[in-house]
PDB file of C-alpha atoms and ligand atoms in Angstrom:
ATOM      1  CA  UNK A  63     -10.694  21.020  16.260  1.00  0.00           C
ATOM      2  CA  UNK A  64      -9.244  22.933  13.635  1.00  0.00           C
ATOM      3  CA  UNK A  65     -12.025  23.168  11.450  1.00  0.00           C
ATOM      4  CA  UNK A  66     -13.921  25.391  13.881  1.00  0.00           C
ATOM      5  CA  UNK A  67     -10.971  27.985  13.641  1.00  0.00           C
ATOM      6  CA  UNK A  68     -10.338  28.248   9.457  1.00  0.00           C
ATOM      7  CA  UNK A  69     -12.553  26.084   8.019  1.00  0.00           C
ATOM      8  CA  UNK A  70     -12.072  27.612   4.828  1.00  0.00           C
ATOM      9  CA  UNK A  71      -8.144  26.554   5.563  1.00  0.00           C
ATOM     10  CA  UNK A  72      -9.065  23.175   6.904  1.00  0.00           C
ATOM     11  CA  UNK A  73     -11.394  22.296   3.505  1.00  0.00           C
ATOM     12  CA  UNK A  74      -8.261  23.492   1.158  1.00  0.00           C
ATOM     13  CA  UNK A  75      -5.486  21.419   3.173  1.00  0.00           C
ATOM     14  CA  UNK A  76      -8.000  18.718   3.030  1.00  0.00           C
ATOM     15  CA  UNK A  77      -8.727  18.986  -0.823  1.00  0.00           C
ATOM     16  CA  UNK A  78      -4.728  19.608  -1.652  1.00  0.00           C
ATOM     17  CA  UNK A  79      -3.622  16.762  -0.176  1.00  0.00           C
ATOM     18  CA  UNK A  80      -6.232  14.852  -1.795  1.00  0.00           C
ATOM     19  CA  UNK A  81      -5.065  16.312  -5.157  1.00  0.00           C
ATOM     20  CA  UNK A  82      -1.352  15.572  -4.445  1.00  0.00           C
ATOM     21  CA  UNK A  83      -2.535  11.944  -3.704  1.00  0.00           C
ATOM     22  CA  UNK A  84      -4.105  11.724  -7.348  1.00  0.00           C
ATOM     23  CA  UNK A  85      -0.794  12.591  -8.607  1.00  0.00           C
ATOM     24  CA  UNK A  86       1.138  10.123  -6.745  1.00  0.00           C
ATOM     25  CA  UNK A  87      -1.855   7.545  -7.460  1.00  0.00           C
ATOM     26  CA  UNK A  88      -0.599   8.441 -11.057  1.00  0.00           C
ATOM     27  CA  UNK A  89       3.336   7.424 -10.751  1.00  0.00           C
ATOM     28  CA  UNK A  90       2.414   4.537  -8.440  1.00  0.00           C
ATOM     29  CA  UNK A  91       0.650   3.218 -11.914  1.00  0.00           C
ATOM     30  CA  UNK A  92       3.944   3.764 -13.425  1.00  0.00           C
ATOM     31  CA  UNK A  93       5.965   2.078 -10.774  1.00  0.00           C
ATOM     32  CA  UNK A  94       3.366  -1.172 -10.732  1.00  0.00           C
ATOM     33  CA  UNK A  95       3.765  -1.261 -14.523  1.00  0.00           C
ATOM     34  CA  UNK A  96       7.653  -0.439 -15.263  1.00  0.00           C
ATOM     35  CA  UNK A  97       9.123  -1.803 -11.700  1.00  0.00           C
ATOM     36  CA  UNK A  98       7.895  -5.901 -12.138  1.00  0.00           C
ATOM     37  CA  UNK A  99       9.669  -5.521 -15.389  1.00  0.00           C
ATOM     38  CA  UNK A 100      12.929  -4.164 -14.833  1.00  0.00           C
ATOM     39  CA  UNK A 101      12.494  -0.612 -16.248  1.00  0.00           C
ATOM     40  CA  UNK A 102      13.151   2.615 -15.191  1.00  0.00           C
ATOM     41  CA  UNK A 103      10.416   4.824 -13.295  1.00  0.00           C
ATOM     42  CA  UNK A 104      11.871   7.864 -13.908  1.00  0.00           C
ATOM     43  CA  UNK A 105      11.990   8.110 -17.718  1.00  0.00           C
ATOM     44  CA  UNK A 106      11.023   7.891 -20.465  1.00  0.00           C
ATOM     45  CA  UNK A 107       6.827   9.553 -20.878  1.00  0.00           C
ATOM     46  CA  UNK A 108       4.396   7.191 -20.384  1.00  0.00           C
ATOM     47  CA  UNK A 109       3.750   5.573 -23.715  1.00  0.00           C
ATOM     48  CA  UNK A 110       0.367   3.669 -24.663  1.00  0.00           C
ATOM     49  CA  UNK A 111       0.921  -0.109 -23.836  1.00  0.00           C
ATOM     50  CA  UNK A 112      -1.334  -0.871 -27.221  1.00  0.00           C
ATOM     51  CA  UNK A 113       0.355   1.648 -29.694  1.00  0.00           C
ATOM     52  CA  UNK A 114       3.367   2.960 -27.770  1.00  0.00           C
ATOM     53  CA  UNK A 115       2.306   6.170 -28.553  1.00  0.00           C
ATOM     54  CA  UNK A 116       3.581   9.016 -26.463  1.00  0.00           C
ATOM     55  CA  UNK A 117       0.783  10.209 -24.153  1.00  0.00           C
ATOM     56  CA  UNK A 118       0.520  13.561 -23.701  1.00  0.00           C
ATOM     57  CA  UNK A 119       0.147  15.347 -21.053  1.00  0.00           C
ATOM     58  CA  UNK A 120      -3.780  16.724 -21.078  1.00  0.00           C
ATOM     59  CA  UNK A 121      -4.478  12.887 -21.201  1.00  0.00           C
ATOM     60  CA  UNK A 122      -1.968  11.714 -18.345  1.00  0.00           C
ATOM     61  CA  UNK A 123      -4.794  13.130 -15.594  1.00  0.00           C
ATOM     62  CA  UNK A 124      -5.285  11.302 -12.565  1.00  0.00           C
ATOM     63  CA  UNK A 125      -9.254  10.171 -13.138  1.00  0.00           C
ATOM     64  CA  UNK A 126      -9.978  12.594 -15.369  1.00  0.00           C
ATOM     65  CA  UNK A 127      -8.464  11.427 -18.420  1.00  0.00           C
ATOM     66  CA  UNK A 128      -9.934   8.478 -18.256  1.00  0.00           C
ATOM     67  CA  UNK A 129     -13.238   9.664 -17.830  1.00  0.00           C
ATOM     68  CA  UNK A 130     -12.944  12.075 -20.612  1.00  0.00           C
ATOM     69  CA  UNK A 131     -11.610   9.699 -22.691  1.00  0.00           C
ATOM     70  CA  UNK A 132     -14.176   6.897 -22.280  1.00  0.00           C
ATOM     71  CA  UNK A 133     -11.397   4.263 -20.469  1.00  0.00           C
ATOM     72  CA  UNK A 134      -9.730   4.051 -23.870  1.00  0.00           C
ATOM     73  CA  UNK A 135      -6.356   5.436 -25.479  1.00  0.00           C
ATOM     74  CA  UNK A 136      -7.268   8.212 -27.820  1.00  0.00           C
ATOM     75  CA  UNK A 137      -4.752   6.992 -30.519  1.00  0.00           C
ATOM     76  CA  UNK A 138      -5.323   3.884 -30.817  1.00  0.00           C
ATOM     77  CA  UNK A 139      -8.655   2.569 -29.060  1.00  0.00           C
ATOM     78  CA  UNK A 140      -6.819   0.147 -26.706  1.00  0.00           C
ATOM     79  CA  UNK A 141      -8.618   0.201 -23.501  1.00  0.00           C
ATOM     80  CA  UNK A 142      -7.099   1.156 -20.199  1.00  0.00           C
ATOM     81  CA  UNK A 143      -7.277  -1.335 -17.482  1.00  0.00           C
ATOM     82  CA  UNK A 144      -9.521   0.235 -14.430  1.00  0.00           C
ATOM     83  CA  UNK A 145      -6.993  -0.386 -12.294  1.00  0.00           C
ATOM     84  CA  UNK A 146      -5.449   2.907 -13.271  1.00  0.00           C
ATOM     85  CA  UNK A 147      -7.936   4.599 -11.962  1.00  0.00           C
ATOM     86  CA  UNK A 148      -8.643   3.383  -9.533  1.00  0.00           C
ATOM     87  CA  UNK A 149      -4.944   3.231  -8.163  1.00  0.00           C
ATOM     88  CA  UNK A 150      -5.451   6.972  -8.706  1.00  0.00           C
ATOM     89  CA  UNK A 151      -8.894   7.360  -6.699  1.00  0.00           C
ATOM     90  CA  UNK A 152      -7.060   4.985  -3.724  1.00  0.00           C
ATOM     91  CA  UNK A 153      -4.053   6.649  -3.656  1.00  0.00           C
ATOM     92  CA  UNK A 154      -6.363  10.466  -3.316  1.00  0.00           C
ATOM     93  CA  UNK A 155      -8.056   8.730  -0.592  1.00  0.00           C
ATOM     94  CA  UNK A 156      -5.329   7.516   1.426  1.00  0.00           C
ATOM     95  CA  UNK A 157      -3.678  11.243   1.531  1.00  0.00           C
ATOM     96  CA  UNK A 158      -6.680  12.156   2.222  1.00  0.00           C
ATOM     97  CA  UNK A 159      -7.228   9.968   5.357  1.00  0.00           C
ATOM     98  CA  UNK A 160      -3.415  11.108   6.080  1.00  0.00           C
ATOM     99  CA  UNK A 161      -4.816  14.733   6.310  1.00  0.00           C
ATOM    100  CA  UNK A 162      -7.733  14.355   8.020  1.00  0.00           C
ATOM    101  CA  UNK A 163      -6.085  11.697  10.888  1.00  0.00           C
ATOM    102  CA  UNK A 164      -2.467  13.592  11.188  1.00  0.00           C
ATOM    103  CA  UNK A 165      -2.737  17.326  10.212  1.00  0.00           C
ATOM    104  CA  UNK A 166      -0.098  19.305   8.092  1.00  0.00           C
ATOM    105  CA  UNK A 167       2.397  17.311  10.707  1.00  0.00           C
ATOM    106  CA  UNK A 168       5.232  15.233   9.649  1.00  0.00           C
ATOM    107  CA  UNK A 169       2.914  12.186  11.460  1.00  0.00           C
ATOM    108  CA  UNK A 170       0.680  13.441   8.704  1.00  0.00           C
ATOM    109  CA  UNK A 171       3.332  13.321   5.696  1.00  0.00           C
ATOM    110  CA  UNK A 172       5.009   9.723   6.991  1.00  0.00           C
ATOM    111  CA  UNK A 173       1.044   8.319   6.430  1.00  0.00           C
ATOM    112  CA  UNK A 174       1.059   9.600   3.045  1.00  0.00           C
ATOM    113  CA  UNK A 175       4.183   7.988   2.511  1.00  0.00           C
ATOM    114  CA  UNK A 176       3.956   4.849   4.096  1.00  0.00           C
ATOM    115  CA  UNK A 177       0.250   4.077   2.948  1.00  0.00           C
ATOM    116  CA  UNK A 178       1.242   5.259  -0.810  1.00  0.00           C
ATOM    117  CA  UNK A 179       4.309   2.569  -0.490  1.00  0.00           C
ATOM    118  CA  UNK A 180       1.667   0.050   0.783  1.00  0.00           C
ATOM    119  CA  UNK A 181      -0.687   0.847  -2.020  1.00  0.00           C
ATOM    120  CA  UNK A 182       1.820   0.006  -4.716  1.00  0.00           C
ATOM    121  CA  UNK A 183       3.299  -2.673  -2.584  1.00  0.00           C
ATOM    122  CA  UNK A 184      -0.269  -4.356  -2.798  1.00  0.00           C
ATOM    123  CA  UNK A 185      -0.911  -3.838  -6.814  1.00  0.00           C
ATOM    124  CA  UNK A 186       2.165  -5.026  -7.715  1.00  0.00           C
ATOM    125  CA  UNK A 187       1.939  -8.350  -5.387  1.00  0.00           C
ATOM    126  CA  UNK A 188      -2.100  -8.723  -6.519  1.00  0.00           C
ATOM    127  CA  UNK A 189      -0.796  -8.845 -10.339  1.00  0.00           C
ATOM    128  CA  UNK A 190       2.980 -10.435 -10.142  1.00  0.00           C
ATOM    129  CA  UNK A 191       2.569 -12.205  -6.580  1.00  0.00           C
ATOM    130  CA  UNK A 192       6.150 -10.267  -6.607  1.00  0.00           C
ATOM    131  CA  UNK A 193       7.372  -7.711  -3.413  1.00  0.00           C
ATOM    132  CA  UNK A 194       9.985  -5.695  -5.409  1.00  0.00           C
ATOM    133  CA  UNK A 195      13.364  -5.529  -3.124  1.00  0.00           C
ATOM    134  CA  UNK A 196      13.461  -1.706  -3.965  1.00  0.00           C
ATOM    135  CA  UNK A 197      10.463  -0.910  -2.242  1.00  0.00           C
ATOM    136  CA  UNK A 198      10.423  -3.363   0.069  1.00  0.00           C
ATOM    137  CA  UNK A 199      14.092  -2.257   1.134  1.00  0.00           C
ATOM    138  CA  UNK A 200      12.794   1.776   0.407  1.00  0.00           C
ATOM    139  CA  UNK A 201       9.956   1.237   2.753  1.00  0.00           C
ATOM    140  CA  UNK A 202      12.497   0.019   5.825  1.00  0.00           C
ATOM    141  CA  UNK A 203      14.795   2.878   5.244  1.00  0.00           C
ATOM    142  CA  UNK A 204      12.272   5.321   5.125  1.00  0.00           C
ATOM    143  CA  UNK A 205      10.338   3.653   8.370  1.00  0.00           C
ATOM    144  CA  UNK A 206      13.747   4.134  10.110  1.00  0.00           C
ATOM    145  CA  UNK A 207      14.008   7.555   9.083  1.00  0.00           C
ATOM    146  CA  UNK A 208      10.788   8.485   9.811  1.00  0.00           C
ATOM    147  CA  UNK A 209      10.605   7.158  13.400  1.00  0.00           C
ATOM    148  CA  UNK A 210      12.814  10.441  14.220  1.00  0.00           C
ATOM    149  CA  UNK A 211      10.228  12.652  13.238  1.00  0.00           C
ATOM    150  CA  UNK A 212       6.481  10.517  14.112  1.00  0.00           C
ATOM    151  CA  UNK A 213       4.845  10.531  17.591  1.00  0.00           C
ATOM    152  CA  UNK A 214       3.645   7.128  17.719  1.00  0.00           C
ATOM    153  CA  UNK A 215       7.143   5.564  17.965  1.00  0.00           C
ATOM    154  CA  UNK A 216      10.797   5.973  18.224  1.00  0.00           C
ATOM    155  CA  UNK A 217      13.857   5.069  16.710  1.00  0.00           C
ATOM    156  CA  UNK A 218      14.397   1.878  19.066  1.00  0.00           C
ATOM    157  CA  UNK A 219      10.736   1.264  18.689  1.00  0.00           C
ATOM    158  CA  UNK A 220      10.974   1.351  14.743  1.00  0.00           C
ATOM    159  CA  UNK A 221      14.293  -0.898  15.028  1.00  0.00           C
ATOM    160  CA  UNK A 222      12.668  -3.287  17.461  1.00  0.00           C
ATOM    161  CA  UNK A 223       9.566  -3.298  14.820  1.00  0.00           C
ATOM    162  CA  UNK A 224      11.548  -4.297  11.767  1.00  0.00           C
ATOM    163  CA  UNK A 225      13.867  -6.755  13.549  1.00  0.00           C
ATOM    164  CA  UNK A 226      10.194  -8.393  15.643  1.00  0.00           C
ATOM    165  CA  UNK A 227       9.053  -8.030  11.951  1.00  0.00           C
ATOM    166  CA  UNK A 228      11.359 -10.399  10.230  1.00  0.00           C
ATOM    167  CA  UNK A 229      11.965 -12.745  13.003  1.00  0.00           C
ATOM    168  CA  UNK A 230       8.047 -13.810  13.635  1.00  0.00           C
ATOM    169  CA  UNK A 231       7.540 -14.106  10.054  1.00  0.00           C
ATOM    170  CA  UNK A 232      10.695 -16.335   9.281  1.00  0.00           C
ATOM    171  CA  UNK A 233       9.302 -18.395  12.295  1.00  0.00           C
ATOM    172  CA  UNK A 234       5.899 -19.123  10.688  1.00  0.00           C
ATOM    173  CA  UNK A 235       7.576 -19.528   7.229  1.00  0.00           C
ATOM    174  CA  UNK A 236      10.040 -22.564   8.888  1.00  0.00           C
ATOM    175  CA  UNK A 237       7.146 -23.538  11.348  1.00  0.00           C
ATOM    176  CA  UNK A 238       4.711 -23.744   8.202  1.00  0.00           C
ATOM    177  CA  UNK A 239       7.458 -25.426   5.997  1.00  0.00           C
ATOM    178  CA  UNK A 240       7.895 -28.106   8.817  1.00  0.00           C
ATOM    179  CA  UNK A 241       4.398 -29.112   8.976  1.00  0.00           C
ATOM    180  CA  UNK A 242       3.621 -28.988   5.609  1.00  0.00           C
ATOM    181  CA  UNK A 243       6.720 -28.933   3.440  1.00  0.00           C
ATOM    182  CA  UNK A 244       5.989 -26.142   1.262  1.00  0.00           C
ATOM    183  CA  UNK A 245       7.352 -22.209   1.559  1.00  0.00           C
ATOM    184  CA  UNK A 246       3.908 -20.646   2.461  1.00  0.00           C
ATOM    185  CA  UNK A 247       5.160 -16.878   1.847  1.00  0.00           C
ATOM    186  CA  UNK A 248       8.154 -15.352   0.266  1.00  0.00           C
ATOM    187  CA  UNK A 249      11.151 -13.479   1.779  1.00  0.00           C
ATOM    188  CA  UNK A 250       9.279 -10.328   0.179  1.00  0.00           C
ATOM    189  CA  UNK A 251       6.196 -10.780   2.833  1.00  0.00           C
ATOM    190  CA  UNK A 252       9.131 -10.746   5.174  1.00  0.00           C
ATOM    191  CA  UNK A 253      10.913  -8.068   4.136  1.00  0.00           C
ATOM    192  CA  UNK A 254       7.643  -6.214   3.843  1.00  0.00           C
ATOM    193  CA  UNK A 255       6.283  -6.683   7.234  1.00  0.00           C
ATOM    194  CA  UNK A 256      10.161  -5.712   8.290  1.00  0.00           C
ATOM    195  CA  UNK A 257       9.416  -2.578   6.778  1.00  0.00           C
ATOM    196  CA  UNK A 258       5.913  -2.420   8.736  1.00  0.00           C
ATOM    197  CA  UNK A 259       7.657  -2.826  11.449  1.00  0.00           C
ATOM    198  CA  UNK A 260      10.057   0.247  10.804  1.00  0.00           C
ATOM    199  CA  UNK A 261       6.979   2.075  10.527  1.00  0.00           C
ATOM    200  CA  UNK A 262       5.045   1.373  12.804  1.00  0.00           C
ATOM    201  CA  UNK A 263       6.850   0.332  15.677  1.00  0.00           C
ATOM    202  CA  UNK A 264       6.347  -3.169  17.810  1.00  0.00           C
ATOM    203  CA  UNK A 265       2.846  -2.806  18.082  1.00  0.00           C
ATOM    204  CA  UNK A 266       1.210  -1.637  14.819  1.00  0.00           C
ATOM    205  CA  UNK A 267       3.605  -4.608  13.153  1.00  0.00           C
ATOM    206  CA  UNK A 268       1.808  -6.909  15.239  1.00  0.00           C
ATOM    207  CA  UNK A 269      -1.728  -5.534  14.387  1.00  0.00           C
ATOM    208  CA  UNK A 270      -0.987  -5.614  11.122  1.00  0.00           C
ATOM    209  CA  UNK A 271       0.129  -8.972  11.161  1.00  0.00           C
ATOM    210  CA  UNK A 272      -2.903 -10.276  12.973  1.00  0.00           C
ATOM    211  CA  UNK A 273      -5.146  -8.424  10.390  1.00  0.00           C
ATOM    212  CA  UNK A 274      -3.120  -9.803   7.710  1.00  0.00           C
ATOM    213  CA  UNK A 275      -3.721 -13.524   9.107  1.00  0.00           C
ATOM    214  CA  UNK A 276      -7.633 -12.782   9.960  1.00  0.00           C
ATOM    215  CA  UNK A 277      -8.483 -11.342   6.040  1.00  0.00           C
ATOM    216  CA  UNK A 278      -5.956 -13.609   4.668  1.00  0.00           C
ATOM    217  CA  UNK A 279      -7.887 -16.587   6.145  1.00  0.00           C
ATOM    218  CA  UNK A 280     -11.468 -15.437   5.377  1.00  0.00           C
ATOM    219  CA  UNK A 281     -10.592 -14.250   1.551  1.00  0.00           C
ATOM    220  CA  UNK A 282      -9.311 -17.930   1.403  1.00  0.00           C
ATOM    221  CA  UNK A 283     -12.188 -19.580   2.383  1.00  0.00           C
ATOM    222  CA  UNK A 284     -14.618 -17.575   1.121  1.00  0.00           C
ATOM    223  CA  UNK A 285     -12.531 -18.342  -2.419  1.00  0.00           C
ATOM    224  CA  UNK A 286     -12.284 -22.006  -1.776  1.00  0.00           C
ATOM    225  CA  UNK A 287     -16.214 -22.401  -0.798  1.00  0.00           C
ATOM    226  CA  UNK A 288     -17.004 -20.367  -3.946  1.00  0.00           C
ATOM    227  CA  UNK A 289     -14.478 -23.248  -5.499  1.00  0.00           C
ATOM    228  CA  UNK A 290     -12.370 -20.428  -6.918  1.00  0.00           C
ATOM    229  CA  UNK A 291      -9.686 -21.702  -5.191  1.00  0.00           C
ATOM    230  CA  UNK A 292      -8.108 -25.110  -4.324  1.00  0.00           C
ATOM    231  CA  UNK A 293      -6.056 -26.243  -1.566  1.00  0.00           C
ATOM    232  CA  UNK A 294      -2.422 -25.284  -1.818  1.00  0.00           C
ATOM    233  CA  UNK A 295      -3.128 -22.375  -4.376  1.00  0.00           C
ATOM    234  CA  UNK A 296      -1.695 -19.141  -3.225  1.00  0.00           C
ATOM    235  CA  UNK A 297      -3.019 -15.874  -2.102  1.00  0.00           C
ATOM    236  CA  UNK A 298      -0.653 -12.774  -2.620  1.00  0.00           C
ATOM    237  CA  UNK A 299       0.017 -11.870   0.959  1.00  0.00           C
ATOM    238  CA  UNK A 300       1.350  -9.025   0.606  1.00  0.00           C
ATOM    239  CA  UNK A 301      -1.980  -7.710  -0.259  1.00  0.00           C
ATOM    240  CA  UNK A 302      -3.552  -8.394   3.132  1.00  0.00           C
ATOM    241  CA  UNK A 303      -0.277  -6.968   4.654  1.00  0.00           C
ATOM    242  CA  UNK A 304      -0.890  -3.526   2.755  1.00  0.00           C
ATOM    243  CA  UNK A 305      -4.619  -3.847   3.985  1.00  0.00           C
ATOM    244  CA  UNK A 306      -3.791  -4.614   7.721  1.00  0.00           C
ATOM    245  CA  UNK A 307      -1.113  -2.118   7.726  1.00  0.00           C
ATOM    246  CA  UNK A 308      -3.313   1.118   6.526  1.00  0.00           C
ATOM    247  CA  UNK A 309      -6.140  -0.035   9.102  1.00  0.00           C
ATOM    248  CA  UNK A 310      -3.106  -0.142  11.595  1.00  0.00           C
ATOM    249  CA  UNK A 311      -1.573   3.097  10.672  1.00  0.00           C
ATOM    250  CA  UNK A 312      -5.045   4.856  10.654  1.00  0.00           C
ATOM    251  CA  UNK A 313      -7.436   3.584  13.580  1.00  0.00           C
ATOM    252  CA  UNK A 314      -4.418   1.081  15.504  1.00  0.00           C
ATOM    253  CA  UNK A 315      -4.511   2.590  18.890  1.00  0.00           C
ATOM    254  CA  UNK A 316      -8.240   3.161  18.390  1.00  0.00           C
ATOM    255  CA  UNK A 317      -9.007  -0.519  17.929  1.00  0.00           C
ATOM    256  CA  UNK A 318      -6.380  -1.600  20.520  1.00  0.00           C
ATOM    257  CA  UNK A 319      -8.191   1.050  22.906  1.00  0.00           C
ATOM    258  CA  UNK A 320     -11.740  -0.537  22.305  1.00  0.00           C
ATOM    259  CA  UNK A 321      -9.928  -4.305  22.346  1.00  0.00           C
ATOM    260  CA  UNK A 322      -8.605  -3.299  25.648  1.00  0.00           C
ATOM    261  CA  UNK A 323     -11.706  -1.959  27.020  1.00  0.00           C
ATOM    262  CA  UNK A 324     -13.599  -5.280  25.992  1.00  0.00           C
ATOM    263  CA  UNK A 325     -11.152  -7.294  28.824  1.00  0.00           C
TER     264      UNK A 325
HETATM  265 ZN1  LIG B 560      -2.788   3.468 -27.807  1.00  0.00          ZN
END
């Protein structure tokens, strides 16, 4: 492997990609915030959500700042949620992973992508149960673009993927709505898994799917035998979709290889 010929090369790729994840981590928190409610992402500075105080930039540090500043603003004493931080820390590790799986290879920069788009995918569905069009639709395009450039599909592969994608989720949506009369998922889940599908081609959207389904299912009834759930309540899907697709991206053919050697 390549560490054997530079490590010293191998351990700085390694720690810069980790480094540019932190700093996507840190506009992802911006997206999950100003995207649910209609503002822009590009501008203006972040601003305290407590004092609306302009935060400046030695205190805008993926991790760090909040560290040094004790999980609270330094202007006003408002706290800051831990989920920034720890969008920041997931979003390091997930480049990271990209890195260590792909290479400096554009395999390697479509992870980073894809699994960054799933990250914020998943926070903003855990706190709005909401699958923003704009990234749902971004993460199609960009699935279809990519397929030109990845190795572990093609263009019809990644067309057949988002089309499978949409189609066997609509089915259980109407099948689900037929036995029990109520919507079970949105059009974002299928949208979402549509842009899976782009992604990942036939196969990983079907993985993904199945993990969903599997986590989906025990998360509910571990919830509802802890009675922090009831019947009917919903789970945001899109969550276990995000979950089932980084597993997918990462170790798919790995776990189809050992599922296959099981038969
Ligand atoms: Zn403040």
């Amino acid at each position: 492997m390549m560490i054997g010929e530079a490590p010293a090369m191998a351990i700085f790729g390694a720690a810069y990609a980790a480094v540019i994840g932190l700093c996507v981590g840190s506009f992802l928190n911006v997206v999950a915030h100003r995207l649910p409610r209609g503002e822009s992402v590009v501008g203006p500075r972040s601003r305290c959500p407590g004092c609306g105080g302009r935060i400046a930039g030695r205190d805008n540090l993926p991790i760090l700042s909040f560290v040094l500043l004790g999980g609270h603003c330094r202007m006003c004493g408002a706290s800051i949620p831990r989920r920034y931080p720890a969008v920041e820390a997931a979003s390091g590790l997930l480049w990271l992973m990209s890195w260590l799986v792909f290479g400096p290879t554009v395999d390697g920069l479509a992870a980073a992508i894809f699994s960054s788009l799933l990250l914020v995918l998943a926070v903003i569905d855990a706190a709005h149960f909401l699958l923003p069009d704009g990234l749902t639709y971004l993460t199609l395009g960009l699935g279809l673009a990519t397929s030109f450039g990845v190795t572990w599909t093609t263009p019809p592969g990644s067309a057949l993927g988002a089309a499978a994608g949409a189609a066997v989720l609509l089915l259980l949506i109407g099948g689900w709505y037929l036995l029990r009369g109520v919507r079970g998922m949105g059009l974002g889940d299928v949208k979402m898994l549509a842009g899976v599908g782009a992604f990942l081609g036939l196969h990983g959207m079907l993985l993904t799917l199945f993990l969903a389904c599997l986590f989906g299912a025990l998360v509910g009834l571990a919830l509802l035998a802890g009675g922090r759930l009831s019947w009917g309540s919903r789970l945001p899907f899109g969550v276990f979709l995000s979950i089932g697709a980084v597993i997918s991206l990462f170790f798919g053919p790995r776990l189809v290889a050992a599922y296959a050697s099981l038969l």
